[in-house]
Coordinates of C-alpha atoms and ligand atoms in Angstrom, one line a residue:
X109 CA -2.4 -10.0 12.9
X110 CA -1.1 -10.3 9.4
X111 CA -2.4 -13.3 7.5
X112 CA -0.7 -14.9 4.6
X113 CA -2.2 -17.2 2.0
X114 CA -1.3 -20.8 2.6
X115 CA -0.5 -22.0 -0.9
X116 CA -2.6 -21.0 -3.8
X117 CA -6.1 -19.7 -3.2
X118 CA -8.8 -20.4 -5.7
X119 CA -12.1 -18.8 -6.5
X120 CA -14.3 -20.3 -9.2
X121 CA -11.2 -22.3 -10.5
X122 CA -9.1 -19.2 -10.8
X123 CA -6.1 -18.5 -8.7
X124 CA -6.7 -15.3 -6.8
X125 CA -5.4 -13.1 -4.1
X126 CA -7.4 -11.7 -1.2
X127 CA -8.8 -8.2 -1.7
X128 CA -10.2 -5.7 0.7
X129 CA -13.5 -6.9 2.1
X130 CA -12.9 -10.6 1.3
X131 CA -14.3 -13.1 3.8
X132 CA -11.7 -15.8 4.4
X133 CA -11.2 -19.0 6.4
X134 CA -8.0 -18.8 8.4
X135 CA -6.1 -20.4 11.2
X136 CA -3.4 -19.3 13.6
X137 CA -0.3 -21.3 14.0
X138 CA 2.7 -20.2 16.1
X139 CA 1.9 -16.6 15.9
X140 CA 1.3 -16.6 12.2
X141 CA -2.1 -16.3 10.5
X142 CA -2.8 -18.5 7.4
X143 CA -5.6 -18.0 4.9
X144 CA -7.0 -21.3 3.6
X145 CA -9.9 -20.2 1.6
X146 CA -11.7 -17.1 0.2
X147 CA -15.5 -17.3 0.4
X148 CA -17.4 -16.5 -2.9
X149 CA -17.5 -12.8 -3.5
X150 CA -20.6 -10.7 -4.2
X151 CA -20.4 -7.2 -5.6
X152 CA -16.8 -6.5 -6.6
X153 CA -15.5 -3.1 -7.1
X154 CA -13.2 -3.1 -10.0
X155 CA -11.2 -0.8 -12.2
X156 CA -9.3 -1.1 -15.4
X157 CA -5.7 -0.4 -14.7
X158 CA -4.7 2.5 -16.9
X159 CA -1.2 1.0 -17.3
X160 CA -2.1 -2.4 -18.5
X161 CA -5.8 -2.2 -19.4
X162 CA -6.4 -5.2 -17.1
X163 CA -9.4 -5.4 -14.8
X164 CA -8.3 -5.3 -11.2
X165 CA -10.6 -6.1 -8.3
X166 CA -10.2 -3.5 -5.6
X167 CA -12.8 -4.7 -3.1
X168 CA -15.4 -7.4 -2.6
X169 CA -18.6 -7.8 -0.7
X170 CA -19.5 -4.1 -0.6
X171 CA -23.2 -3.2 -0.2
X172 CA -23.1 0.3 -1.4
X173 CA -20.9 3.1 -2.7
X174 CA -21.3 6.5 -1.0
X175 CA -20.7 9.2 -3.5
X176 CA -19.9 12.2 -1.4
X177 CA -20.2 15.7 -2.9
X178 CA -20.5 19.2 -1.5
X179 CA -23.4 21.5 -2.3
X180 CA -20.7 24.2 -2.6
X181 CA -17.1 24.8 -1.9
X182 CA -16.0 22.9 -3.9
X183 CA -18.8 23.6 -6.3
X184 CA -21.2 20.8 -7.2
X185 CA -20.4 19.4 -10.6
X186 CA -23.0 17.0 -12.0
X187 CA -20.5 15.7 -14.6
X188 CA -18.3 14.6 -11.7
X189 CA -21.2 12.7 -10.2
X190 CA -21.7 10.9 -13.5
X191 CA -18.1 9.6 -13.4
X192 CA -18.7 8.0 -10.0
X193 CA -22.0 6.6 -11.1
X194 CA -20.3 4.8 -14.0
X195 CA -18.1 3.1 -11.5
X196 CA -21.1 2.0 -9.5
X197 CA -23.0 0.8 -12.6
X198 CA -20.0 -1.1 -13.9
X199 CA -19.6 -2.9 -10.6
X200 CA -23.3 -3.4 -10.0
X201 CA -23.0 -1.7 -6.6
X202 CA -25.9 0.6 -5.5
X203 CA -24.8 4.2 -5.0
X204 CA -26.0 6.7 -2.4
X205 CA -25.4 10.3 -3.4
X206 CA -24.6 12.3 -0.3
X207 CA -24.7 16.0 -0.7
X208 CA -22.8 17.6 2.3
X209 CA -22.6 21.3 3.1
X210 CA -26.3 21.5 2.2
X211 CA -26.7 24.4 4.6
X212 CA -25.0 26.5 1.9
X213 CA -28.0 26.2 -0.4
X214 CA -31.7 27.1 -0.2
X215 CA -34.2 24.2 -0.1
X216 CA -35.1 25.1 -3.7
X217 CA -31.5 25.0 -4.9
X218 CA -31.0 21.6 -3.2
X219 CA -34.0 20.3 -5.0
X220 CA -32.8 21.6 -8.4
X221 CA -29.4 20.0 -7.7
X222 CA -30.6 16.6 -6.7
X223 CA -33.9 16.1 -8.6
X224 CA -32.2 15.1 -11.9
X225 CA -30.4 12.3 -10.1
X226 CA -33.5 11.2 -8.2
X227 CA -35.3 11.1 -11.5
X228 CA -32.8 8.4 -12.6
X229 CA -33.7 6.4 -9.6
X230 CA -30.6 7.1 -7.5
X231 CA -30.9 7.6 -3.8
X232 CA -29.9 11.1 -2.7
X233 CA -29.4 12.5 0.7
X234 CA -28.6 16.2 1.5
X235 CA -26.8 16.5 4.8
X236 CA -24.7 19.0 6.7
X237 CA -22.1 18.1 9.2
X238 CA -21.9 21.7 10.3
X239 CA -25.7 22.3 10.7
X240 CA -26.3 18.7 11.9
X241 CA -28.8 18.0 9.2
X242 CA -29.7 14.7 7.7
X243 CA -27.2 12.8 9.8
X244 CA -29.6 10.5 11.5
X245 CA -31.0 9.5 8.1
X246 CA -27.4 8.9 6.9
X247 CA -26.7 6.8 10.0
X248 CA -29.6 4.6 9.2
X249 CA -28.2 4.1 5.7
X250 CA -24.8 3.1 7.0
X251 CA -25.5 0.9 9.9
X252 CA -24.5 -2.7 9.6
X253 CA -23.5 -2.3 6.0
X254 CA -20.3 -2.5 4.1
X255 CA -19.9 0.8 2.3
X256 CA -17.3 2.3 0.0
X257 CA -16.7 6.0 0.6
X258 CA -15.6 8.0 -2.3
X259 CA -15.7 11.6 -3.7
X260 CA -13.4 14.5 -4.4
X261 CA -11.3 16.0 -1.7
X262 CA -12.7 18.9 0.4
X263 CA -16.3 17.7 0.3
X264 CA -16.3 16.6 3.9
X265 CA -15.7 12.9 3.9
X266 CA -13.3 12.9 6.9
X267 CA -15.8 15.1 8.8
X268 CA -18.6 12.6 8.2
X269 CA -16.5 9.7 9.3
X270 CA -15.4 11.5 12.4
X271 CA -18.9 12.5 13.2
X272 CA -20.1 8.9 13.4
X273 CA -16.8 7.3 14.7
X274 CA -14.9 10.0 16.6
X275 CA -12.4 7.4 17.8
X276 CA -11.0 7.2 14.3
X277 CA -9.9 10.8 14.6
X278 CA -9.2 11.3 10.9
X279 CA -7.4 14.5 10.0
X280 CA -9.6 16.5 7.7
X281 CA -8.7 15.6 4.2
X282 CA -7.3 12.3 5.2
X283 CA -9.8 10.2 3.4
X284 CA -8.7 9.6 -0.2
X285 CA -5.1 10.5 0.5
X286 CA -3.0 8.5 -1.7
X287 CA 0.7 7.9 -2.5
X288 CA 2.5 8.0 -5.7
X289 CA 5.5 5.8 -6.2
X290 CA 7.3 6.8 -9.3
X291 CA 5.0 6.4 -12.3
X292 CA 2.7 4.0 -10.7
X293 CA -0.2 5.1 -8.7
X294 CA -0.8 2.9 -5.7
X295 CA -4.4 2.4 -5.0
X296 CA -4.3 2.5 -1.3
X297 CA -7.6 1.6 0.4
X298 CA -8.4 1.0 4.0
X299 CA -11.2 -0.8 5.7
X300 CA -12.5 0.6 9.0
X301 CA -15.0 -1.1 11.4
X302 CA -17.9 1.4 11.1
X303 CA -21.3 1.6 12.7
X304 CA -21.6 -2.2 12.9
X305 CA -20.4 -2.7 9.4
X306 CA -17.3 -1.5 7.5
X307 CA -16.3 1.5 5.6
X308 CA -13.8 1.3 2.8
X309 CA -11.8 4.4 2.0
X310 CA -10.9 4.7 -1.7
X311 CA -8.4 6.7 -3.6
X312 CA -10.1 9.5 -5.6
X313 CA -11.7 8.9 -9.0
X314 CA -8.5 9.9 -10.9
X315 CA -6.6 7.1 -9.1
X316 CA -9.5 4.7 -9.6
X317 CA -9.4 5.6 -13.3
X318 CA -12.6 6.8 -14.8
X319 CA -11.8 4.3 -17.4
X320 CA -13.1 1.4 -15.5
X321 CA -15.2 0.7 -18.6
X322 CA -14.5 0.5 -22.4
X323 CA -16.3 2.8 -24.9
X324 CA -18.5 -0.2 -25.7
X325 CA -19.5 -0.7 -22.1
X326 CA -20.2 2.9 -21.4
X327 CA -23.8 3.2 -22.7
X328 CA -24.9 0.5 -20.3
X329 CA -23.5 2.6 -17.5
X330 CA -26.0 5.3 -18.2
X331 CA -29.0 3.5 -16.8
X332 CA -31.6 5.6 -18.5
X333 CA -30.2 4.8 -21.9
X334 CA -30.6 1.0 -21.4
X335 CA -34.2 0.7 -22.7
X336 CA -33.2 2.4 -26.0
X337 CA -29.9 0.6 -26.8
X338 CA -31.5 -2.2 -28.8
X339 CA -33.7 0.2 -30.8
X340 CA -31.0 2.1 -32.8
X341 CA -30.9 1.4 -36.5
X342 CA -27.3 0.3 -36.4
X343 CA -26.5 -2.6 -34.1
X344 CA -23.1 -1.1 -33.3
X345 CA -24.5 2.4 -32.9
X346 CA -22.3 4.5 -30.6
X347 CA -25.2 7.0 -30.1
X348 CA -23.0 9.7 -31.4
X349 CA -23.1 10.8 -35.0
X350 CA -25.2 7.9 -36.4
X351 CA -28.6 8.6 -38.0
X352 CA -31.7 7.0 -36.5
X353 CA -30.3 6.6 -33.1
X354 CA -33.0 5.8 -30.5
X355 CA -30.9 7.3 -27.7
X356 CA -30.7 10.7 -29.5
X357 CA -34.4 10.6 -30.3
X358 CA -35.1 10.0 -26.6
X359 CA -33.0 13.1 -25.8
X360 CA -34.9 15.1 -28.4
X361 CA -38.2 13.8 -26.9
X362 CA -37.1 14.9 -23.4
X363 CA -37.0 11.3 -22.2
X364 CA -33.3 11.4 -21.5
X365 CA -31.7 14.5 -19.9
X366 CA -29.7 16.4 -22.4
X367 CA -27.0 17.1 -19.8
X368 CA -26.6 13.4 -19.1
X369 CA -26.4 12.7 -22.9
X370 CA -23.7 15.4 -23.3
X371 CA -21.9 13.9 -20.4
X372 CA -22.0 10.5 -22.1
X373 CA -20.4 12.0 -25.3
X374 CA -17.7 13.7 -23.2
X375 CA -16.8 10.6 -21.3
X376 CA -16.8 8.5 -24.4
X377 CA -14.4 10.9 -26.1
X378 CA -12.2 10.7 -23.0
X379 CA -12.2 7.0 -23.0
X380 CA -11.3 6.8 -26.7
X381 CA -8.6 9.4 -26.2
X382 CA -7.1 7.5 -23.3
X383 CA -7.3 4.0 -24.8
X384 CA -6.2 5.0 -28.3
X385 CA -4.8 8.5 -28.7
X386 CA -4.7 8.1 -32.5
X387 CA -8.4 7.2 -32.8
X388 CA -9.9 10.4 -31.5
X389 CA -12.1 12.1 -34.0
X390 CA -10.8 15.6 -34.8
Ligands
GDP1232 P1 -12.5 15.5 2.7 O1 -11.3 16.0 2.0 O2 -13.6 15.1 1.8 O3 -12.2 14.5 3.8 O4 -13.2 16.8 3.5 P2 -12.9 17.3 5.0 O5 -13.7 16.4 6.0 O6 -11.5 17.4 5.2 O7 -13.7 18.7 4.9 C1 -13.2 19.7 4.1 C2 -13.6 21.1 4.6 O8 -15.1 21.2 4.6 C3 -13.2 21.3 6.1 O9 -12.8 22.6 6.2 C4 -14.5 21.0 6.9 O10 -14.5 21.7 8.1 C5 -15.5 21.6 5.9 N1 -16.9 21.0 6.1 C6 -17.2 19.7 6.5 N2 -18.5 19.6 6.6 C7 -19.1 20.8 6.3 C8 -20.5 21.2 6.3 O11 -21.4 20.5 6.6 N3 -20.6 22.5 5.9 C9 -19.6 23.3 5.6 N4 -19.9 24.6 5.2 N5 -18.3 22.9 5.6 C10 -18.0 21.6 6.0
ZN1233 ZN1 -27.8 4.9 -30.9

């Protein structure tokens, strides 16, 4: 049943539109559904629209974001994980890093791959749909929760969904399919009933726009940097070329992973490039 808003809908005094995951009060009249009210939202997944720079709410009331990666094929790229983590940190939604195809790595290699993320306090779960490993642990993480499923294509997202809910019968590669209409990228997302909760399918990170944060907001999205941010000599320190930067000192002291710091610099450069092509340092 399609429901339409009856008149304007307000949330905290703002006019708003229903988004994926909203809980609403509605009624049925003569075969038509009418939305009367949107319940207060917790945990909104948002992005900054690359076209307008405006913040868009993509989904509400999500308990966790499943960042799905493959141990191999496509190769595991930690910098890619960082991009998804930023999205989670910016939205304040807890991530769960799922490493599928883990049968392709030795236990030692798995540990080397995941330990740097575990050290940051992120939950990580190696699984294999093929070898039926880790799937019961994963089920326990998914049951009765509202989860956002994201990750690059080819890592096994559709295979995971089909394993738990065979009735959905997704074609492999179907999750994260998106459509392009002219120059505008439509952020198609779907919500499935899933293991007693819901599963939201998202477009890939490119479509979400890495740039869900500004260069100023970026340091906060690297959670291990947070304790140092107030300790730099310059209050507006960008933790880049400035002297007496507490973040850089923490990198030198081995308290912040160098790879993560380099990832920060890289993403910062990308954000600056994207938001102001003339401001990039040469
Ligand atoms: P999606 O694009 O993320 O939805 O990925 P798919 O579910 O379409 O899977 C991509 C490919 O990886 C398919 O050929 C799957 O058969 C394969 N695949 C899925 N799970 C595993 C696994 O645990 N191990 C290996 N080696 N391949 C897998
Ligand atoms: Zn600094």
